[in-house]
Amino acid sequence: MNKRKEMQLALQMVSGYGVEFSAWRMPGTDPAAYINTDSYVERGKIAEKGKFQMIFIADTPGLSNDLGLQSPMHPMDPMLALMAVARETKHIGLVATLSTTFNYPYNVARQFKALDVISHGRVGWNAVTTSHPAAAANFGSQIASRKERYAMAHESVQIVQALWGSWESDAWTLDVEGGTFADMDKIQPINLEGQHYASRGPLPIPPSEQGQPVIFQAGGGEEGLELAGRYASGVYANPYDIESAREHRKALRQSAARFGRNPDDIKMFTGFIFSLASTEEEALERRRQLMSFNPEEIPSRVSYLGSMVGLSLSVNTVDIDQPVATDMLKKAYANPMDPRSHRALQLLKQGISIRDVLARGVINYHPVVAGTPVQVADFLEEWFLAGACDGFSVVPDIAYDGVADFVDMVVPILQDRGLFHKEYEGNTLRENMGVPYQYGRLE
Ligand SMILES: Cc1cc2nc3c(=O)[nH]c(=O)nc-3n(C[C@H](O)[C@H](O)[C@H](O)COP(=O)(O)O)c2cc1C
């Protein structure tokens, strides 16, 4: 069971359209939402109305998909998008991803602290090491080994946090009559030097209402667990089933305890995609429509689905509007390395057509619920009460109506069931996440 009664919700913003790359073509969507800051602001305001704890923006500094068919995966610049949202909201947290590999810690510290001060203490930094070769190429390099990337990440986080704490909390005197802007005795260099990064400091930015931004993390393996256990108050994770989610959460909590922290101070947010409608059939139709915008992608999706269940499926040999033939299905098996494949096989065995199995999102990165508000709420409740996570990073299929529908229809159900708060607990992200105040570096 989960000790905290209420789940936390992060709205994952993609590039202004929603998680499905064809959402930019959906009627109603602004096809140029990518460059329209208002699309972030509007969604941010709606999420705040729904009492979401935060907005979360993933990011990789590079082009990693085919813009011929698809919208970009990330905003033009997450920090600038959040700056616009910060100006028009009061409570919602603002979390952006920035690479520990391809940014000097000083630049990270400066950008995040400035936004934290401007937003009155609502900012979080998702510190990731970045594993995409296209990103490395933009910095004239290649992706280093995981060991090296994580060694850099530890140095980066420590320097950033030290810079954030380089003003004593009462250093900013702002004494107009006496003529002292700040007490320089209380603003000190940090003089940190690692193998990869160094910084003298100080950072010329005072503390924010929450001291300094909250650290988040999203990454793999033992190294990721250690980084999170040491520093993170929030972790974005992508488990596909309750069992593996529970294991991941347990491992994160143990990692935090190993580094002398309270396990309750690390919150795991599970990624989850929804397609909402008043009936399940309408929700599926919405997803079929999204798929229909990119017919060029259907052959690869079909063969990918086949590979998940050990079958060679091709649009040239099967009718995707029919179920897979019984004889063929007898040879199918769930790929033990891919947790999504059990569900895919189960649906195929129910005699559902290939197109509709795909429409149910079995090959998406996160679990997908296509259905009614109650079905979506049931999914969230089941995972949360099973101790699979502390909250969710919810990703709408299509942002322009998906966010508002979630807030209008799913949030009230969660609130009625006592699973989600009705008011913000405080003013800062730390208060609203229930994580302790921190200022400066954790040793
Ligand atoms: C839910 C989730 C979200 C993630 N978001 C990002 C992201 O926005 N940008 C990024 O570079 N890596 C992100 N990552 C981390 C990468 O998947 C990958 O783990 C990271 O780039 C480093 O690789 P490694 O930790 O597996 O070595 C995310 C991971 C998860 C599980």
PDB file of N, CA, C and O and ligand atoms in Angstrom, residues 12 56-61 74 97 99 126 128-132 146 149-150 217-221 224 236-238 248 269 271 365-366, ligand 1:
ATOM      1  N   GLN A  12       2.931  16.194 -18.506  1.00  0.00           N
ATOM      2  CA  GLN A  12       4.094  16.166 -19.397  1.00  0.00           C
ATOM      3  C   GLN A  12       3.753  16.886 -20.691  1.00  0.00           C
ATOM      4  O   GLN A  12       2.891  16.481 -21.447  1.00  0.00           O
ATOM      5  N   PHE A  56       5.940  19.147 -16.622  1.00  0.00           N
ATOM      6  CA  PHE A  56       7.264  18.544 -16.828  1.00  0.00           C
ATOM      7  C   PHE A  56       7.579  18.571 -18.324  1.00  0.00           C
ATOM      8  O   PHE A  56       6.768  18.160 -19.142  1.00  0.00           O
ATOM      9  N   ILE A  57       8.758  19.065 -18.647  1.00  0.00           N
ATOM     10  CA  ILE A  57       9.174  19.087 -20.055  1.00  0.00           C
ATOM     11  C   ILE A  57      10.431  18.243 -20.239  1.00  0.00           C
ATOM     12  O   ILE A  57      11.476  18.524 -19.634  1.00  0.00           O
ATOM     13  N   ALA A  58      10.309  17.200 -21.042  1.00  0.00           N
ATOM     14  CA  ALA A  58      11.480  16.382 -21.391  1.00  0.00           C
ATOM     15  C   ALA A  58      12.285  17.141 -22.451  1.00  0.00           C
ATOM     16  O   ALA A  58      11.769  18.032 -23.123  1.00  0.00           O
ATOM     17  N   ASP A  59      13.544  16.768 -22.616  1.00  0.00           N
ATOM     18  CA  ASP A  59      14.325  17.476 -23.630  1.00  0.00           C
ATOM     19  C   ASP A  59      15.596  16.717 -24.013  1.00  0.00           C
ATOM     20  O   ASP A  59      16.200  16.036 -23.180  1.00  0.00           O
ATOM     21  N   THR A  60      15.933  16.833 -25.261  1.00  0.00           N
ATOM     22  CA  THR A  60      17.230  16.366 -25.765  1.00  0.00           C
ATOM     23  C   THR A  60      17.712  17.442 -26.724  1.00  0.00           C
ATOM     24  O   THR A  60      16.932  17.855 -27.589  1.00  0.00           O
ATOM     25  N   PRO A  61      18.940  17.908 -26.568  1.00  0.00           N
ATOM     26  CA  PRO A  61      19.379  18.994 -27.446  1.00  0.00           C
ATOM     27  C   PRO A  61      19.769  18.494 -28.835  1.00  0.00           C
ATOM     28  O   PRO A  61      20.940  18.451 -29.188  1.00  0.00           O
ATOM     29  N   HIS A  74      10.280  17.831 -28.722  1.00  0.00           N
ATOM     30  CA  HIS A  74      10.491  18.728 -27.585  1.00  0.00           C
ATOM     31  C   HIS A  74      10.171  20.164 -27.988  1.00  0.00           C
ATOM     32  O   HIS A  74      10.182  20.494 -29.166  1.00  0.00           O
ATOM     33  N   THR A  97      13.923  19.634 -18.299  1.00  0.00           N
ATOM     34  CA  THR A  97      15.068  18.733 -18.427  1.00  0.00           C
ATOM     35  C   THR A  97      16.240  19.501 -19.007  1.00  0.00           C
ATOM     36  O   THR A  97      16.065  20.273 -19.960  1.00  0.00           O
ATOM     37  N   SER A  99      20.517  18.670 -19.856  1.00  0.00           N
ATOM     38  CA  SER A  99      21.542  17.628 -19.832  1.00  0.00           C
ATOM     39  C   SER A  99      22.710  17.998 -18.925  1.00  0.00           C
ATOM     40  O   SER A  99      23.229  19.113 -18.980  1.00  0.00           O
ATOM     41  N   ASN A 126      15.210  18.521 -14.089  1.00  0.00           N
ATOM     42  CA  ASN A 126      15.337  17.094 -14.384  1.00  0.00           C
ATOM     43  C   ASN A 126      16.734  16.880 -14.965  1.00  0.00           C
ATOM     44  O   ASN A 126      16.995  17.203 -16.126  1.00  0.00           O
ATOM     45  N   VAL A 128      19.438  14.918 -16.506  1.00  0.00           N
ATOM     46  CA  VAL A 128      19.653  13.662 -17.260  1.00  0.00           C
ATOM     47  C   VAL A 128      21.010  13.710 -17.948  1.00  0.00           C
ATOM     48  O   VAL A 128      21.546  14.780 -18.233  1.00  0.00           O
ATOM     49  N   THR A 129      21.521  12.510 -18.245  1.00  0.00           N
ATOM     50  CA  THR A 129      22.866  12.465 -18.820  1.00  0.00           C
ATOM     51  C   THR A 129      22.849  12.537 -20.343  1.00  0.00           C
ATOM     52  O   THR A 129      23.890  12.769 -20.939  1.00  0.00           O
ATOM     53  N   THR A 130      21.701  12.298 -20.955  1.00  0.00           N
ATOM     54  CA  THR A 130      21.514  12.351 -22.415  1.00  0.00           C
ATOM     55  C   THR A 130      22.239  11.204 -23.109  1.00  0.00           C
ATOM     56  O   THR A 130      23.450  11.040 -22.994  1.00  0.00           O
ATOM     57  N   SER A 131      21.456  10.405 -23.854  1.00  0.00           N
ATOM     58  CA  SER A 131      22.075   9.242 -24.499  1.00  0.00           C
ATOM     59  C   SER A 131      21.889   9.250 -26.016  1.00  0.00           C
ATOM     60  O   SER A 131      22.196   8.272 -26.683  1.00  0.00           O
ATOM     61  N   HIS A 132      21.364  10.345 -26.568  1.00  0.00           N
ATOM     62  CA  HIS A 132      21.088  10.346 -28.006  1.00  0.00           C
ATOM     63  C   HIS A 132      22.301  10.855 -28.802  1.00  0.00           C
ATOM     64  O   HIS A 132      22.774  11.978 -28.577  1.00  0.00           O
ATOM     65  N   ARG A 146      28.369   5.011 -20.110  1.00  0.00           N
ATOM     66  CA  ARG A 146      27.432   5.366 -19.042  1.00  0.00           C
ATOM     67  C   ARG A 146      28.193   5.773 -17.772  1.00  0.00           C
ATOM     68  O   ARG A 146      27.827   6.724 -17.092  1.00  0.00           O
ATOM     69  N   ARG A 149      29.391   9.323 -18.196  1.00  0.00           N
ATOM     70  CA  ARG A 149      28.288  10.301 -18.181  1.00  0.00           C
ATOM     71  C   ARG A 149      27.780  10.518 -16.760  1.00  0.00           C
ATOM     72  O   ARG A 149      27.479  11.636 -16.343  1.00  0.00           O
ATOM     73  N   TYR A 150      27.686   9.411 -16.012  1.00  0.00           N
ATOM     74  CA  TYR A 150      27.170   9.559 -14.647  1.00  0.00           C
ATOM     75  C   TYR A 150      28.195  10.189 -13.714  1.00  0.00           C
ATOM     76  O   TYR A 150      27.831  10.897 -12.772  1.00  0.00           O
ATOM     77  N   GLN A 217      15.169  13.404 -11.682  1.00  0.00           N
ATOM     78  CA  GLN A 217      16.092  12.562 -12.436  1.00  0.00           C
ATOM     79  C   GLN A 217      15.288  11.581 -13.270  1.00  0.00           C
ATOM     80  O   GLN A 217      14.185  11.184 -12.907  1.00  0.00           O
ATOM     81  N   ALA A 218      15.846  11.218 -14.413  1.00  0.00           N
ATOM     82  CA  ALA A 218      15.231  10.177 -15.260  1.00  0.00           C
ATOM     83  C   ALA A 218      16.385   9.484 -15.965  1.00  0.00           C
ATOM     84  O   ALA A 218      17.044  10.096 -16.788  1.00  0.00           O
ATOM     85  N   GLY A 219      16.632   8.291 -15.601  1.00  0.00           N
ATOM     86  CA  GLY A 219      17.767   7.618 -16.245  1.00  0.00           C
ATOM     87  C   GLY A 219      17.798   6.160 -15.892  1.00  0.00           C
ATOM     88  O   GLY A 219      16.981   5.674 -15.109  1.00  0.00           O
ATOM     89  N   GLY A 220      18.761   5.458 -16.480  1.00  0.00           N
ATOM     90  CA  GLY A 220      18.744   4.002 -16.365  1.00  0.00           C
ATOM     91  C   GLY A 220      19.798   3.428 -15.433  1.00  0.00           C
ATOM     92  O   GLY A 220      20.698   4.125 -14.974  1.00  0.00           O
ATOM     93  N   GLY A 221      19.621   2.128 -15.155  1.00  0.00           N
ATOM     94  CA  GLY A 221      20.644   1.302 -14.514  1.00  0.00           C
ATOM     95  C   GLY A 221      20.979   1.686 -13.086  1.00  0.00           C
ATOM     96  O   GLY A 221      20.350   2.550 -12.474  1.00  0.00           O
ATOM     97  N   GLY A 224      21.850   5.343 -12.614  1.00  0.00           N
ATOM     98  CA  GLY A 224      20.686   6.226 -12.516  1.00  0.00           C
ATOM     99  C   GLY A 224      20.083   6.168 -11.112  1.00  0.00           C
ATOM    100  O   GLY A 224      19.697   7.187 -10.538  1.00  0.00           O
ATOM    101  N   TYR A 236      11.264  10.590 -12.842  1.00  0.00           N
ATOM    102  CA  TYR A 236      10.342  10.211 -13.912  1.00  0.00           C
ATOM    103  C   TYR A 236      10.751   8.838 -14.405  1.00  0.00           C
ATOM    104  O   TYR A 236      11.915   8.625 -14.774  1.00  0.00           O
ATOM    105  N   ALA A 237       9.793   7.908 -14.394  1.00  0.00           N
ATOM    106  CA  ALA A 237      10.126   6.518 -14.728  1.00  0.00           C
ATOM    107  C   ALA A 237       9.154   6.002 -15.778  1.00  0.00           C
ATOM    108  O   ALA A 237       8.083   6.570 -15.994  1.00  0.00           O
ATOM    109  N   ASN A 238       9.551   4.912 -16.424  1.00  0.00           N
ATOM    110  CA  ASN A 238       8.674   4.384 -17.478  1.00  0.00           C
ATOM    111  C   ASN A 238       8.384   2.896 -17.330  1.00  0.00           C
ATOM    112  O   ASN A 238       8.554   2.147 -18.271  1.00  0.00           O
ATOM    113  N   HIS A 248      10.852  -0.871  -9.095  1.00  0.00           N
ATOM    114  CA  HIS A 248      11.626   0.350  -9.354  1.00  0.00           C
ATOM    115  C   HIS A 248      11.485   1.331  -8.185  1.00  0.00           C
ATOM    116  O   HIS A 248      12.471   1.890  -7.700  1.00  0.00           O
ATOM    117  N   PHE A 269       7.366   9.247 -10.365  1.00  0.00           N
ATOM    118  CA  PHE A 269       6.270   9.602 -11.276  1.00  0.00           C
ATOM    119  C   PHE A 269       6.309   8.670 -12.482  1.00  0.00           C
ATOM    120  O   PHE A 269       7.294   8.626 -13.210  1.00  0.00           O
ATOM    121  N   GLY A 271       5.179   7.427 -16.108  1.00  0.00           N
ATOM    122  CA  GLY A 271       4.639   7.968 -17.352  1.00  0.00           C
ATOM    123  C   GLY A 271       3.395   7.207 -17.780  1.00  0.00           C
ATOM    124  O   GLY A 271       3.327   5.983 -17.647  1.00  0.00           O
ATOM    125  N   TYR A 365       5.541   4.132 -25.684  1.00  0.00           N
ATOM    126  CA  TYR A 365       6.617   4.137 -24.695  1.00  0.00           C
ATOM    127  C   TYR A 365       6.079   3.948 -23.269  1.00  0.00           C
ATOM    128  O   TYR A 365       6.712   3.330 -22.419  1.00  0.00           O
ATOM    129  N   HIS A 366       4.888   4.502 -23.018  1.00  0.00           N
ATOM    130  CA  HIS A 366       4.260   4.381 -21.704  1.00  0.00           C
ATOM    131  C   HIS A 366       2.952   3.602 -21.849  1.00  0.00           C
ATOM    132  O   HIS A 366       2.390   3.531 -22.949  1.00  0.00           O
TER     133      HIS A 366
HETATM  134  C1  LIG B   1      10.402   8.655 -18.153  1.00  0.00           C
HETATM  135  C2  LIG B   1      11.747   9.034 -18.632  1.00  0.00           C
HETATM  136  C3  LIG B   1      11.929  10.285 -19.191  1.00  0.00           C
HETATM  137  C4  LIG B   1      13.166  10.658 -19.685  1.00  0.00           C
HETATM  138  N1  LIG B   1      13.339  11.882 -20.225  1.00  0.00           N
HETATM  139  C5  LIG B   1      14.535  12.195 -20.765  1.00  0.00           C
HETATM  140  C6  LIG B   1      14.737  13.420 -21.430  1.00  0.00           C
HETATM  141  O1  LIG B   1      13.845  14.244 -21.484  1.00  0.00           O
HETATM  142  N2  LIG B   1      15.929  13.674 -21.978  1.00  0.00           N
HETATM  143  C7  LIG B   1      16.962  12.786 -21.911  1.00  0.00           C
HETATM  144  O2  LIG B   1      18.025  13.085 -22.442  1.00  0.00           O
HETATM  145  N3  LIG B   1      16.812  11.627 -21.267  1.00  0.00           N
HETATM  146  C8  LIG B   1      15.626  11.308 -20.714  1.00  0.00           C
HETATM  147  N4  LIG B   1      15.462  10.125 -20.075  1.00  0.00           N
HETATM  148  C9  LIG B   1      16.627   9.312 -19.855  1.00  0.00           C
HETATM  149  C10 LIG B   1      17.041   8.519 -21.051  1.00  0.00           C
HETATM  150  O3  LIG B   1      16.050   7.600 -21.378  1.00  0.00           O
HETATM  151  C11 LIG B   1      18.319   7.829 -20.717  1.00  0.00           C
HETATM  152  O4  LIG B   1      18.112   7.020 -19.586  1.00  0.00           O
HETATM  153  C12 LIG B   1      19.368   8.856 -20.445  1.00  0.00           C
HETATM  154  O5  LIG B   1      19.466   9.664 -21.546  1.00  0.00           O
HETATM  155  C13 LIG B   1      20.689   8.244 -20.057  1.00  0.00           C
HETATM  156  O6  LIG B   1      20.836   6.982 -20.454  1.00  0.00           O
HETATM  157  P1  LIG B   1      21.127   5.852 -19.390  1.00  0.00           P
HETATM  158  O7  LIG B   1      20.756   6.393 -18.083  1.00  0.00           O
HETATM  159  O8  LIG B   1      20.244   4.710 -19.745  1.00  0.00           O
HETATM  160  O9  LIG B   1      22.564   5.545 -19.566  1.00  0.00           O
HETATM  161  C14 LIG B   1      14.245   9.745 -19.600  1.00  0.00           C
HETATM  162  C15 LIG B   1      14.060   8.489 -19.030  1.00  0.00           C
HETATM  163  C16 LIG B   1      12.839   8.136 -18.545  1.00  0.00           C
HETATM  164  C17 LIG B   1      12.704   6.778 -17.947  1.00  0.00           C
END
